[in-house]
């Protein structure tokens, strides 16, 4: 009964227009008090510090800065003109680009939230300038940000493999087909909306001449080259690529004579504000996470599932639900570490393949990042792109439903993930 | 003579400007230090070992200070907006609830930044960090930890300033649509 | 009230030496009527956070890395010095002889912390790489090794090799892409993090055990009555004993697992370990102050 108090406060504070960070943080503190854990509030200052002092986050502010500089320095425009020469004939071309970028991008940095912040601040403005509706651009960025962690390399799968004693190579091989299928499915949806809502591009579109557009874009093209090749070929970590890209973006902006010192300062200021707004939300969610860890809520949930005595399908469906919620509330890596050792062994006893289970766990937890009300990717995109949170939620729903249906297929047709590793001889 | 309210407002405005500049400097440090890492690795062949940790600490400062700038600018996203047409008693009550959330979240963090078990200052968060060292260079992590109470004090100051002059809360050009 | 025990790894009695310690420790407490609650998988936070909660007495037991003690008790910087100790037995013997735990506790007690013992992670430090077998020190010349900090860079340079600092989060990527060719770690690192697909050579160096620290809240420990405190002391002893038995078995199975996963194990040629040790000793003075180094050298009879 007393567990209702933080929930009631959450709802009331939401209706009173409290910012997300403070309503989540405030309800968490109420939770500490009524669960008789108020002495643990003493851990909060360190939690704030440690929650921000995270290597994987380094790329986030830097990519936001890159986006700010690109938009102000004429780089975004140059890249759009150039991409139009190639993709202009296709309806929804930039939507496809957005999806493909995520195929390369997200898994490498290991944090779908960082990727959402990066693409939200670079690709979304580009799409908007080309004539896409901002809400749609945000939705497709959100939906595709979760592809990366399934297609190798994937830090989530490495983590799972290490914990569950499952071959990481087999897991990687198992992630390829589902990840690509997901990308294809999203491109299909993108093509559908492109025709339905008459997105930019198509046969009648005005196509700029290739050569002048290309020459003009040459300096600007160094940016995607630095970012993608730097990360993919291991020359630089994502954070390093972002820092170099920021330096180059400023230089190219000066070269185009569109960037002035005041613009650089404005870009830095916006980066600082966005980073602060995102970080304080992450800190507040982490406060809730700490309470749920103290009370061992995930472990208790798992124990009550065990009591249900479900068959394979029933168990998988319930587990997937738990993972969806966990992915919404917890850091994905933390959720794997805490939940996989508890949820996976019973599934294996029921005859689920451990490699297949790894893909399900990884996919589920990342889809959780898109699940309202606290899906981190949604919150971050709302902060970065200035689009109302519920508008984003509404825009993402068609994609989210498609992804959940896809997840259902994945549950019932293990061959989608297992065929490739079997063919390659990684599984018996 | 300046009234107390006016003084608080001025301090809040001035503090915000200073903090904004400092946060941007830390962002610059992040870019510089990480770029240095790449340059040192591929040109001088000897990457300094401290760059990553230094960048992380600069990022903590950017995040904490940025959060205050975001708060001052009214940028923090909300899930629901109060219609401006509501009668003032409701507006006032909603304001109280917002204050309650703010204080519930921030006051424990502020208190325990200074005090440890048994209201003991020498075992509070700041004192504890005084005795912890960064991993790759010899600086106490106190100099990053101090950002936590600074972040809270600034936000509380801005909140007081806003409550004192609600009409003046012209959230300006940086206002987030999601507010 | 219950005893909160936090650790970074999972509750895996087969693979996780820290949990082996915790299981035996908690079983003994439970058998004597004390309740325990185990928080695995960094669920209460990473190293610094758990250490911080312990020092405030919020949790009663924490298993951490030695790094959390560096500033409070600088002698702990010497515990992982390459070639200071050879194996677990040598480590335990030396720590007892030098009364190192007592020495550390004098320094950390005012901060609410008590060092109880050193659970081992398993095998000793050795050299993994993706290029070729290493049987002598000259073989490392063409390797670029992942360093965790500046000290390791100097260590690898002292061996005649080269280092590059890569944070642990990036190691998988760095190895895959060739930013680094290998690392100086115990076998558990490669097995637990799935690096064996890239790192197909391992050379055991017997460069010292991979020790972690079991820490107790000093507030809690001091507040116990004599009888309960004795139970806790016994529980620590049982935990350490169980950990050592496990460690012996584990190192054998680790070698088998490495081979099964396609890692070639190369032993050093005679006399080569001494060359590695000699080169490594050059960096000792950079890690730890003279006084503490002397204390450790005496203890280890080095
Ligand atoms: Na990936
Ligand atoms: Na995308």
mmCIF file of N, CA, C and O in Angstrom, chain A residues 39-40 42-43 46-47 49-51 53-55 108-109 153 155 158-159 161-165 168-169 172 231-235 237-238 289-290 293-296 299 333-334 337-338 341-342, chain C residues 2 4 8-12 15 37-46 48-50 52-53 56-59 165-167 169-170 172-174 176-179 191-195 197 257 261:
data_model
loop_
_atom_site.group_PDB
_atom_site.id
_atom_site.type_symbol
_atom_site.label_atom_id
_atom_site.label_comp_id
_atom_site.label_asym_id
_atom_site.label_seq_id
_atom_site.Cartn_x
_atom_site.Cartn_y
_atom_site.Cartn_z
ATOM 1 N N UNK A 39 18.470 5.902 5.549
ATOM 2 C CA UNK A 39 19.904 6.067 5.816
ATOM 3 C C UNK A 39 20.737 5.931 4.541
ATOM 4 O O UNK A 39 21.808 6.507 4.429
ATOM 5 N N UNK A 40 20.194 5.186 3.555
ATOM 6 C CA UNK A 40 20.939 5.009 2.304
ATOM 7 C C UNK A 40 20.940 6.264 1.434
ATOM 8 O O UNK A 40 21.644 6.318 0.438
ATOM 9 N N UNK A 42 22.339 8.708 2.170
ATOM 10 C CA UNK A 42 23.705 9.201 2.336
ATOM 11 C C UNK A 42 24.591 8.804 1.161
ATOM 12 O O UNK A 42 25.659 9.385 0.951
ATOM 13 N N UNK A 43 24.182 7.809 0.384
ATOM 14 C CA UNK A 43 24.994 7.374 -0.752
ATOM 15 C C UNK A 43 24.755 8.240 -1.985
ATOM 16 O O UNK A 43 25.469 8.118 -2.974
ATOM 17 N N UNK A 46 27.618 10.500 -3.868
ATOM 18 C CA UNK A 46 28.564 9.682 -4.624
ATOM 19 C C UNK A 46 27.896 9.098 -5.862
ATOM 20 O O UNK A 46 28.506 8.938 -6.905
ATOM 21 N N UNK A 47 26.598 8.771 -5.726
ATOM 22 C CA UNK A 47 25.871 8.206 -6.860
ATOM 23 C C UNK A 47 25.804 9.229 -8.000
ATOM 24 O O UNK A 47 25.985 8.893 -9.169
ATOM 25 N N UNK A 49 27.909 11.622 -8.626
ATOM 26 C CA UNK A 49 29.263 11.691 -9.179
ATOM 27 C C UNK A 49 29.519 10.473 -10.085
ATOM 28 O O UNK A 49 29.843 10.612 -11.276
ATOM 29 N N UNK A 50 29.342 9.275 -9.540
ATOM 30 C CA UNK A 50 29.696 8.068 -10.287
ATOM 31 C C UNK A 50 28.817 7.878 -11.512
ATOM 32 O O UNK A 50 29.250 7.310 -12.517
ATOM 33 N N UNK A 51 27.588 8.345 -11.430
ATOM 34 C CA UNK A 51 26.671 8.164 -12.545
ATOM 35 C C UNK A 51 27.117 8.987 -13.750
ATOM 36 O O UNK A 51 26.841 8.639 -14.890
ATOM 37 N N UNK A 53 30.445 10.044 -14.120
ATOM 38 C CA UNK A 53 31.848 9.754 -14.391
ATOM 39 C C UNK A 53 31.957 8.430 -15.141
ATOM 40 O O UNK A 53 32.492 7.459 -14.632
ATOM 41 N N UNK A 54 31.403 8.381 -16.348
ATOM 42 C CA UNK A 54 31.307 7.121 -17.081
ATOM 43 C C UNK A 54 31.971 7.278 -18.446
ATOM 44 O O UNK A 54 31.651 8.200 -19.202
ATOM 45 N N UNK A 55 32.893 6.379 -18.737
ATOM 46 C CA UNK A 55 33.638 6.458 -19.985
ATOM 47 C C UNK A 55 32.719 6.502 -21.204
ATOM 48 O O UNK A 55 32.909 7.307 -22.113
ATOM 49 N N UNK A 108 28.980 0.191 -31.592
ATOM 50 C CA UNK A 108 30.386 0.460 -31.322
ATOM 51 C C UNK A 108 30.542 1.270 -30.050
ATOM 52 O O UNK A 108 31.398 0.988 -29.217
ATOM 53 N N UNK A 109 29.724 2.283 -29.890
ATOM 54 C CA UNK A 109 29.875 3.109 -28.698
ATOM 55 C C UNK A 109 29.268 2.425 -27.484
ATOM 56 O O UNK A 109 29.530 2.803 -26.362
ATOM 57 N N UNK A 153 29.960 -5.204 -33.891
ATOM 58 C CA UNK A 153 30.261 -5.577 -32.510
ATOM 59 C C UNK A 153 29.223 -5.025 -31.557
ATOM 60 O O UNK A 153 28.643 -3.989 -31.819
ATOM 61 N N UNK A 155 28.502 -4.506 -27.373
ATOM 62 C CA UNK A 155 28.999 -4.625 -26.011
ATOM 63 C C UNK A 155 28.006 -5.404 -25.148
ATOM 64 O O UNK A 155 28.396 -6.183 -24.283
ATOM 65 N N UNK A 158 28.686 -9.049 -25.813
ATOM 66 C CA UNK A 158 29.945 -9.460 -25.184
ATOM 67 C C UNK A 158 29.702 -9.712 -23.704
ATOM 68 O O UNK A 158 30.148 -10.697 -23.120
ATOM 69 N N UNK A 159 28.971 -8.820 -23.101
ATOM 70 C CA UNK A 159 28.659 -8.905 -21.685
ATOM 71 C C UNK A 159 27.865 -10.174 -21.386
ATOM 72 O O UNK A 159 28.157 -10.902 -20.460
ATOM 73 N N UNK A 161 27.692 -12.885 -23.217
ATOM 74 C CA UNK A 161 28.514 -14.066 -23.468
ATOM 75 C C UNK A 161 29.423 -14.368 -22.287
ATOM 76 O O UNK A 161 29.573 -15.517 -21.868
ATOM 77 N N UNK A 162 30.028 -13.298 -21.750
ATOM 78 C CA UNK A 162 30.933 -13.478 -20.622
ATOM 79 C C UNK A 162 30.178 -14.024 -19.413
ATOM 80 O O UNK A 162 30.633 -14.943 -18.736
ATOM 81 N N UNK A 163 29.002 -13.478 -19.169
ATOM 82 C CA UNK A 163 28.241 -13.871 -17.977
ATOM 83 C C UNK A 163 27.683 -15.283 -18.089
ATOM 84 O O UNK A 163 27.688 -16.041 -17.127
ATOM 85 N N UNK A 164 27.173 -15.608 -19.292
ATOM 86 C CA UNK A 164 26.438 -16.855 -19.420
ATOM 87 C C UNK A 164 27.278 -17.958 -20.053
ATOM 88 O O UNK A 164 26.750 -19.001 -20.427
ATOM 89 N N UNK A 165 28.603 -17.682 -20.173
ATOM 90 C CA UNK A 165 29.475 -18.708 -20.701
ATOM 91 C C UNK A 165 29.045 -19.163 -22.099
ATOM 92 O O UNK A 165 29.059 -20.340 -22.416
ATOM 93 N N UNK A 168 30.977 -15.751 -27.659
ATOM 94 C CA UNK A 168 30.678 -14.405 -28.138
ATOM 95 C C UNK A 168 30.618 -14.391 -29.672
ATOM 96 O O UNK A 168 29.802 -13.686 -30.270
ATOM 97 N N UNK A 169 31.458 -15.217 -30.288
ATOM 98 C CA UNK A 169 31.439 -15.263 -31.757
ATOM 99 C C UNK A 169 30.091 -15.782 -32.253
ATOM 100 O O UNK A 169 29.507 -15.245 -33.192
ATOM 101 N N UNK A 172 27.602 -13.063 -31.846
ATOM 102 C CA UNK A 172 27.764 -12.045 -32.891
ATOM 103 C C UNK A 172 27.135 -12.531 -34.200
ATOM 104 O O UNK A 172 26.388 -11.811 -34.861
ATOM 105 N N UNK A 231 35.973 5.084 -36.210
ATOM 106 C CA UNK A 231 35.409 4.130 -35.266
ATOM 107 C C UNK A 231 35.486 2.706 -35.817
ATOM 108 O O UNK A 231 35.926 1.785 -35.152
ATOM 109 N N UNK A 232 35.096 2.562 -37.103
ATOM 110 C CA UNK A 232 34.999 1.206 -37.653
ATOM 111 C C UNK A 232 36.354 0.520 -37.753
ATOM 112 O O UNK A 232 36.484 -0.659 -37.500
ATOM 113 N N UNK A 233 37.408 1.284 -38.126
ATOM 114 C CA UNK A 233 38.713 0.659 -38.287
ATOM 115 C C UNK A 233 39.537 0.730 -37.008
ATOM 116 O O UNK A 233 40.730 0.441 -37.012
ATOM 117 N N UNK A 234 38.913 1.140 -35.910
ATOM 118 C CA UNK A 234 39.621 1.115 -34.641
ATOM 119 C C UNK A 234 40.737 2.127 -34.535
ATOM 120 O O UNK A 234 41.628 2.004 -33.705
ATOM 121 N N UNK A 235 40.722 3.146 -35.406
ATOM 122 C CA UNK A 235 41.752 4.174 -35.299
ATOM 123 C C UNK A 235 41.482 5.030 -34.069
ATOM 124 O O UNK A 235 42.391 5.472 -33.392
ATOM 125 N N UNK A 237 38.556 5.772 -30.646
ATOM 126 C CA UNK A 237 37.352 5.414 -29.910
ATOM 127 C C UNK A 237 36.250 6.390 -30.341
ATOM 128 O O UNK A 237 36.548 7.443 -30.915
ATOM 129 N N UNK A 238 34.990 6.049 -30.068
ATOM 130 C CA UNK A 238 33.917 6.979 -30.453
ATOM 131 C C UNK A 238 34.128 8.375 -29.880
ATOM 132 O O UNK A 238 33.907 9.381 -30.569
ATOM 133 N N UNK A 289 17.075 3.545 -9.538
ATOM 134 C CA UNK A 289 17.754 2.273 -9.747
ATOM 135 C C UNK A 289 18.415 1.775 -8.470
ATOM 136 O O UNK A 289 18.402 0.576 -8.169
ATOM 137 N N UNK A 290 18.994 2.707 -7.716
ATOM 138 C CA UNK A 290 19.673 2.332 -6.476
ATOM 139 C C UNK A 290 18.673 1.774 -5.463
ATOM 140 O O UNK A 290 18.926 0.758 -4.821
ATOM 141 N N UNK A 293 17.681 -1.665 -6.476
ATOM 142 C CA UNK A 293 18.748 -2.627 -6.197
ATOM 143 C C UNK A 293 18.781 -2.969 -4.713
ATOM 144 O O UNK A 293 18.920 -4.132 -4.326
ATOM 145 N N UNK A 294 18.652 -1.961 -3.868
ATOM 146 C CA UNK A 294 18.675 -2.189 -2.418
ATOM 147 C C UNK A 294 17.568 -3.135 -2.000
ATOM 148 O O UNK A 294 17.772 -4.046 -1.196
ATOM 149 N N UNK A 295 16.387 -2.900 -2.561
ATOM 150 C CA UNK A 295 15.229 -3.716 -2.212
ATOM 151 C C UNK A 295 15.211 -5.012 -3.005
ATOM 152 O O UNK A 295 14.295 -5.815 -2.863
ATOM 153 N N UNK A 296 16.208 -5.191 -3.868
ATOM 154 C CA UNK A 296 16.331 -6.388 -4.703
ATOM 155 C C UNK A 296 15.039 -6.671 -5.462
ATOM 156 O O UNK A 296 14.596 -7.820 -5.566
ATOM 157 N N UNK A 299 15.380 -9.150 -8.466
ATOM 158 C CA UNK A 299 15.493 -10.544 -8.024
ATOM 159 C C UNK A 299 14.150 -11.076 -7.537
ATOM 160 O O UNK A 299 13.794 -12.226 -7.784
ATOM 161 N N UNK A 333 23.651 -2.372 -19.699
ATOM 162 C CA UNK A 333 24.693 -3.291 -19.244
ATOM 163 C C UNK A 333 24.412 -3.776 -17.828
ATOM 164 O O UNK A 333 24.590 -4.947 -17.510
ATOM 165 N N UNK A 334 23.966 -2.857 -16.970
ATOM 166 C CA UNK A 334 23.660 -3.225 -15.591
ATOM 167 C C UNK A 334 22.525 -4.239 -15.567
ATOM 168 O O UNK A 334 22.555 -5.205 -14.794
ATOM 169 N N UNK A 337 23.815 -7.667 -16.502
ATOM 170 C CA UNK A 337 24.608 -8.261 -15.421
ATOM 171 C C UNK A 337 23.715 -8.777 -14.300
ATOM 172 O O UNK A 337 23.946 -9.840 -13.740
ATOM 173 N N UNK A 338 22.677 -8.034 -14.002
ATOM 174 C CA UNK A 338 21.837 -8.404 -12.867
ATOM 175 C C UNK A 338 20.827 -9.487 -13.241
ATOM 176 O O UNK A 338 20.587 -10.424 -12.489
ATOM 177 N N UNK A 341 21.874 -13.705 -15.320
ATOM 178 C CA UNK A 341 22.148 -14.917 -14.524
ATOM 179 C C UNK A 341 20.897 -15.449 -13.830
ATOM 180 O O UNK A 341 20.844 -16.634 -13.486
ATOM 181 N N UNK A 342 19.899 -14.600 -13.624
ATOM 182 C CA UNK A 342 18.684 -15.062 -12.943
ATOM 183 C C UNK A 342 17.650 -15.602 -13.929
ATOM 184 O O UNK A 342 17.007 -16.615 -13.681
ATOM 185 N N UNK C 2 20.287 -7.104 9.076
ATOM 186 C CA UNK C 2 21.016 -7.963 8.153
ATOM 187 C C UNK C 2 22.351 -7.353 7.719
ATOM 188 O O UNK C 2 22.551 -6.143 7.764
ATOM 189 N N UNK C 4 24.714 -6.488 4.852
ATOM 190 C CA UNK C 4 24.709 -6.250 3.402
ATOM 191 C C UNK C 4 26.092 -6.493 2.824
ATOM 192 O O UNK C 4 27.070 -5.895 3.266
ATOM 193 N N UNK C 8 31.240 -6.979 -7.244
ATOM 194 C CA UNK C 8 31.060 -6.521 -8.617
ATOM 195 C C UNK C 8 30.598 -7.646 -9.526
ATOM 196 O O UNK C 8 29.870 -7.413 -10.477
ATOM 197 N N UNK C 9 31.001 -8.883 -9.254
ATOM 198 C CA UNK C 9 30.679 -9.984 -10.153
ATOM 199 C C UNK C 9 29.356 -10.652 -9.819
ATOM 200 O O UNK C 9 28.578 -10.159 -9.000
ATOM 201 N N UNK C 10 29.118 -11.779 -10.485
ATOM 202 C CA UNK C 10 27.864 -12.492 -10.279
ATOM 203 C C UNK C 10 28.018 -13.548 -9.189
ATOM 204 O O UNK C 10 29.120 -13.863 -8.767
ATOM 205 N N UNK C 11 26.877 -14.088 -8.763
ATOM 206 C CA UNK C 11 26.898 -15.142 -7.742
ATOM 207 C C UNK C 11 27.189 -16.477 -8.416
ATOM 208 O O UNK C 11 26.344 -17.362 -8.428
ATOM 209 N N UNK C 12 28.391 -16.599 -8.969
ATOM 210 C CA UNK C 12 28.771 -17.790 -9.726
ATOM 211 C C UNK C 12 29.878 -18.509 -8.962
ATOM 212 O O UNK C 12 31.035 -18.094 -8.966
ATOM 213 N N UNK C 15 33.010 -19.803 -11.227
ATOM 214 C CA UNK C 15 33.966 -18.936 -11.908
ATOM 215 C C UNK C 15 34.454 -17.768 -11.060
ATOM 216 O O UNK C 15 35.505 -17.211 -11.322
ATOM 217 N N UNK C 37 22.540 -10.362 3.171
ATOM 218 C CA UNK C 37 21.893 -10.017 1.910
ATOM 219 C C UNK C 37 23.012 -9.703 0.927
ATOM 220 O O UNK C 37 23.814 -8.793 1.177
ATOM 221 N N UNK C 38 23.086 -10.473 -0.157
ATOM 222 C CA UNK C 38 24.172 -10.295 -1.110
ATOM 223 C C UNK C 38 23.706 -9.445 -2.289
ATOM 224 O O UNK C 38 22.645 -9.697 -2.868
ATOM 225 N N UNK C 39 24.474 -8.419 -2.612
ATOM 226 C CA UNK C 39 24.165 -7.543 -3.753
ATOM 227 C C UNK C 39 25.208 -7.749 -4.842
ATOM 228 O O UNK C 39 26.284 -7.163 -4.786
ATOM 229 N N UNK C 40 24.911 -8.593 -5.852
ATOM 230 C CA UNK C 40 25.917 -8.914 -6.869
ATOM 231 C C UNK C 40 25.931 -7.901 -8.010
ATOM 232 O O UNK C 40 25.133 -6.945 -8.020
ATOM 233 N N UNK C 41 26.838 -8.118 -8.952
ATOM 234 C CA UNK C 41 26.802 -7.453 -10.267
ATOM 235 C C UNK C 41 26.808 -5.926 -10.187
ATOM 236 O O UNK C 41 26.132 -5.267 -10.962
ATOM 237 N N UNK C 42 27.582 -5.374 -9.259
ATOM 238 C CA UNK C 42 27.658 -3.906 -9.166
ATOM 239 C C UNK C 42 26.284 -3.281 -8.944
ATOM 240 O O UNK C 42 26.094 -2.114 -9.274
ATOM 241 N N UNK C 43 25.320 -4.055 -8.415
ATOM 242 C CA UNK C 43 23.976 -3.475 -8.345
ATOM 243 C C UNK C 43 23.933 -2.296 -7.371
ATOM 244 O O UNK C 43 23.084 -1.426 -7.501
ATOM 245 N N UNK C 44 24.851 -2.242 -6.413
ATOM 246 C CA UNK C 44 24.892 -1.068 -5.536
ATOM 247 C C UNK C 44 25.878 -0.027 -6.043
ATOM 248 O O UNK C 44 26.122 0.976 -5.376
ATOM 249 N N UNK C 45 26.451 -0.257 -7.211
ATOM 250 C CA UNK C 45 27.363 0.728 -7.780
ATOM 251 C C UNK C 45 28.724 0.123 -8.071
ATOM 252 O O UNK C 45 29.009 -0.995 -7.672
ATOM 253 N N UNK C 46 29.533 0.877 -8.811
ATOM 254 C CA UNK C 46 30.863 0.387 -9.165
ATOM 255 C C UNK C 46 31.833 0.591 -8.002
ATOM 256 O O UNK C 46 31.432 0.994 -6.930
ATOM 257 N N UNK C 48 34.133 2.625 -6.767
ATOM 258 C CA UNK C 48 34.194 3.812 -5.915
ATOM 259 C C UNK C 48 32.912 3.955 -5.087
ATOM 260 O O UNK C 48 32.961 4.333 -3.921
ATOM 261 N N UNK C 49 31.780 3.652 -5.720
ATOM 262 C CA UNK C 49 30.505 3.821 -5.018
ATOM 263 C C UNK C 49 30.358 2.834 -3.873
ATOM 264 O O UNK C 49 29.919 3.196 -2.784
ATOM 265 N N UNK C 50 30.706 1.570 -4.143
ATOM 266 C CA UNK C 50 30.555 0.569 -3.082
ATOM 267 C C UNK C 50 31.504 0.867 -1.932
ATOM 268 O O UNK C 50 31.154 0.758 -0.764
ATOM 269 N N UNK C 52 32.567 3.738 -1.078
ATOM 270 C CA UNK C 52 32.029 4.901 -0.386
ATOM 271 C C UNK C 52 30.901 4.509 0.572
ATOM 272 O O UNK C 52 30.812 5.013 1.687
ATOM 273 N N UNK C 53 30.040 3.602 0.103
ATOM 274 C CA UNK C 53 28.936 3.176 0.968
ATOM 275 C C UNK C 53 29.448 2.399 2.173
ATOM 276 O O UNK C 53 28.901 2.486 3.267
ATOM 277 N N UNK C 56 30.850 4.607 4.946
ATOM 278 C CA UNK C 56 29.825 5.264 5.750
ATOM 279 C C UNK C 56 29.035 4.282 6.594
ATOM 280 O O UNK C 56 28.089 4.673 7.268
ATOM 281 N N UNK C 57 29.347 3.017 6.491
ATOM 282 C CA UNK C 57 28.623 2.022 7.266
ATOM 283 C C UNK C 57 27.245 1.697 6.714
ATOM 284 O O UNK C 57 26.434 1.088 7.389
ATOM 285 N N UNK C 58 26.968 2.115 5.459
ATOM 286 C CA UNK C 58 25.663 1.789 4.865
ATOM 287 C C UNK C 58 25.609 0.311 4.528
ATOM 288 O O UNK C 58 24.582 -0.341 4.696
ATOM 289 N N UNK C 59 26.718 -0.212 4.005
ATOM 290 C CA UNK C 59 26.815 -1.654 3.815
ATOM 291 C C UNK C 59 27.936 -2.150 4.716
ATOM 292 O O UNK C 59 28.786 -1.365 5.150
ATOM 293 N N UNK C 165 47.671 3.178 -23.680
ATOM 294 C CA UNK C 165 46.627 3.198 -22.660
ATOM 295 C C UNK C 165 45.251 3.046 -23.311
ATOM 296 O O UNK C 165 44.899 3.788 -24.217
ATOM 297 N N UNK C 166 44.521 2.028 -22.885
ATOM 298 C CA UNK C 166 43.152 1.813 -23.372
ATOM 299 C C UNK C 166 42.304 1.502 -22.148
ATOM 300 O O UNK C 166 42.691 0.667 -21.335
ATOM 301 N N UNK C 167 41.183 2.177 -22.000
ATOM 302 C CA UNK C 167 40.333 1.887 -20.845
ATOM 303 C C UNK C 167 39.702 0.505 -21.039
ATOM 304 O O UNK C 167 39.511 0.058 -22.163
ATOM 305 N N UNK C 169 36.839 -0.631 -20.858
ATOM 306 C CA UNK C 169 35.617 -0.655 -21.651
ATOM 307 C C UNK C 169 35.921 -0.765 -23.144
ATOM 308 O O UNK C 169 35.114 -1.247 -23.925
ATOM 309 N N UNK C 170 37.095 -0.298 -23.551
ATOM 310 C CA UNK C 170 37.427 -0.249 -24.971
ATOM 311 C C UNK C 170 38.345 -1.390 -25.390
ATOM 312 O O UNK C 170 38.753 -1.467 -26.546
ATOM 313 N N UNK C 172 38.054 -4.687 -25.815
ATOM 314 C CA UNK C 172 37.595 -5.611 -26.854
ATOM 315 C C UNK C 172 37.793 -5.017 -28.236
ATOM 316 O O UNK C 172 38.346 -5.656 -29.138
ATOM 317 N N UNK C 173 37.359 -3.779 -28.385
ATOM 318 C CA UNK C 173 37.517 -3.072 -29.646
ATOM 319 C C UNK C 173 38.976 -2.931 -30.035
ATOM 320 O O UNK C 173 39.366 -3.171 -31.168
ATOM 321 N N UNK C 174 39.795 -2.517 -29.051
ATOM 322 C CA UNK C 174 41.208 -2.257 -29.310
ATOM 323 C C UNK C 174 41.919 -3.524 -29.782
ATOM 324 O O UNK C 174 42.754 -3.487 -30.682
ATOM 325 N N UNK C 176 40.443 -6.195 -31.195
ATOM 326 C CA UNK C 176 39.882 -6.618 -32.472
ATOM 327 C C UNK C 176 40.484 -5.824 -33.630
ATOM 328 O O UNK C 176 40.771 -6.351 -34.687
ATOM 329 N N UNK C 177 40.681 -4.534 -33.401
ATOM 330 C CA UNK C 177 41.131 -3.671 -34.488
ATOM 331 C C UNK C 177 42.634 -3.529 -34.525
ATOM 332 O O UNK C 177 43.166 -2.883 -35.420
ATOM 333 N N UNK C 178 43.329 -4.126 -33.548
ATOM 334 C CA UNK C 178 44.785 -4.059 -33.582
ATOM 335 C C UNK C 178 45.378 -2.796 -32.982
ATOM 336 O O UNK C 178 46.572 -2.538 -33.120
ATOM 337 N N UNK C 179 44.549 -1.979 -32.326
ATOM 338 C CA UNK C 179 45.108 -0.850 -31.576
ATOM 339 C C UNK C 179 46.070 -1.398 -30.517
ATOM 340 O O UNK C 179 47.110 -0.821 -30.239
ATOM 341 N N UNK C 191 39.123 -15.022 -20.356
ATOM 342 C CA UNK C 191 38.014 -15.980 -20.354
ATOM 343 C C UNK C 191 36.686 -15.285 -20.084
ATOM 344 O O UNK C 191 35.695 -15.526 -20.760
ATOM 345 N N UNK C 192 36.682 -14.405 -19.087
ATOM 346 C CA UNK C 192 35.421 -13.776 -18.686
ATOM 347 C C UNK C 192 34.924 -12.785 -19.725
ATOM 348 O O UNK C 192 33.735 -12.570 -19.871
ATOM 349 N N UNK C 193 35.846 -12.143 -20.433
ATOM 350 C CA UNK C 193 35.408 -11.094 -21.351
ATOM 351 C C UNK C 193 35.436 -11.543 -22.805
ATOM 352 O O UNK C 193 35.337 -10.733 -23.713
ATOM 353 N N UNK C 194 35.608 -12.856 -23.012
ATOM 354 C CA UNK C 194 35.515 -13.380 -24.366
ATOM 355 C C UNK C 194 36.603 -12.891 -25.299
ATOM 356 O O UNK C 194 36.402 -12.796 -26.500
ATOM 357 N N UNK C 195 37.788 -12.562 -24.757
ATOM 358 C CA UNK C 195 38.859 -12.076 -25.629
ATOM 359 C C UNK C 195 39.646 -13.203 -26.279
ATOM 360 O O UNK C 195 40.539 -12.950 -27.086
ATOM 361 N N UNK C 197 38.912 -15.163 -28.507
ATOM 362 C CA UNK C 197 38.768 -15.291 -29.958
ATOM 363 C C UNK C 197 39.857 -14.506 -30.682
ATOM 364 O O UNK C 197 40.196 -14.810 -31.819
ATOM 365 N N UNK C 257 40.428 -24.557 -20.303
ATOM 366 C CA UNK C 257 39.473 -23.741 -21.064
ATOM 367 C C UNK C 257 40.175 -22.915 -22.128
ATOM 368 O O UNK C 257 39.696 -22.789 -23.248
ATOM 369 N N UNK C 261 39.552 -23.126 -26.111
ATOM 370 C CA UNK C 261 39.112 -21.984 -26.912
ATOM 371 C C UNK C 261 40.176 -21.553 -27.902
ATOM 372 O O UNK C 261 40.136 -20.443 -28.452
#
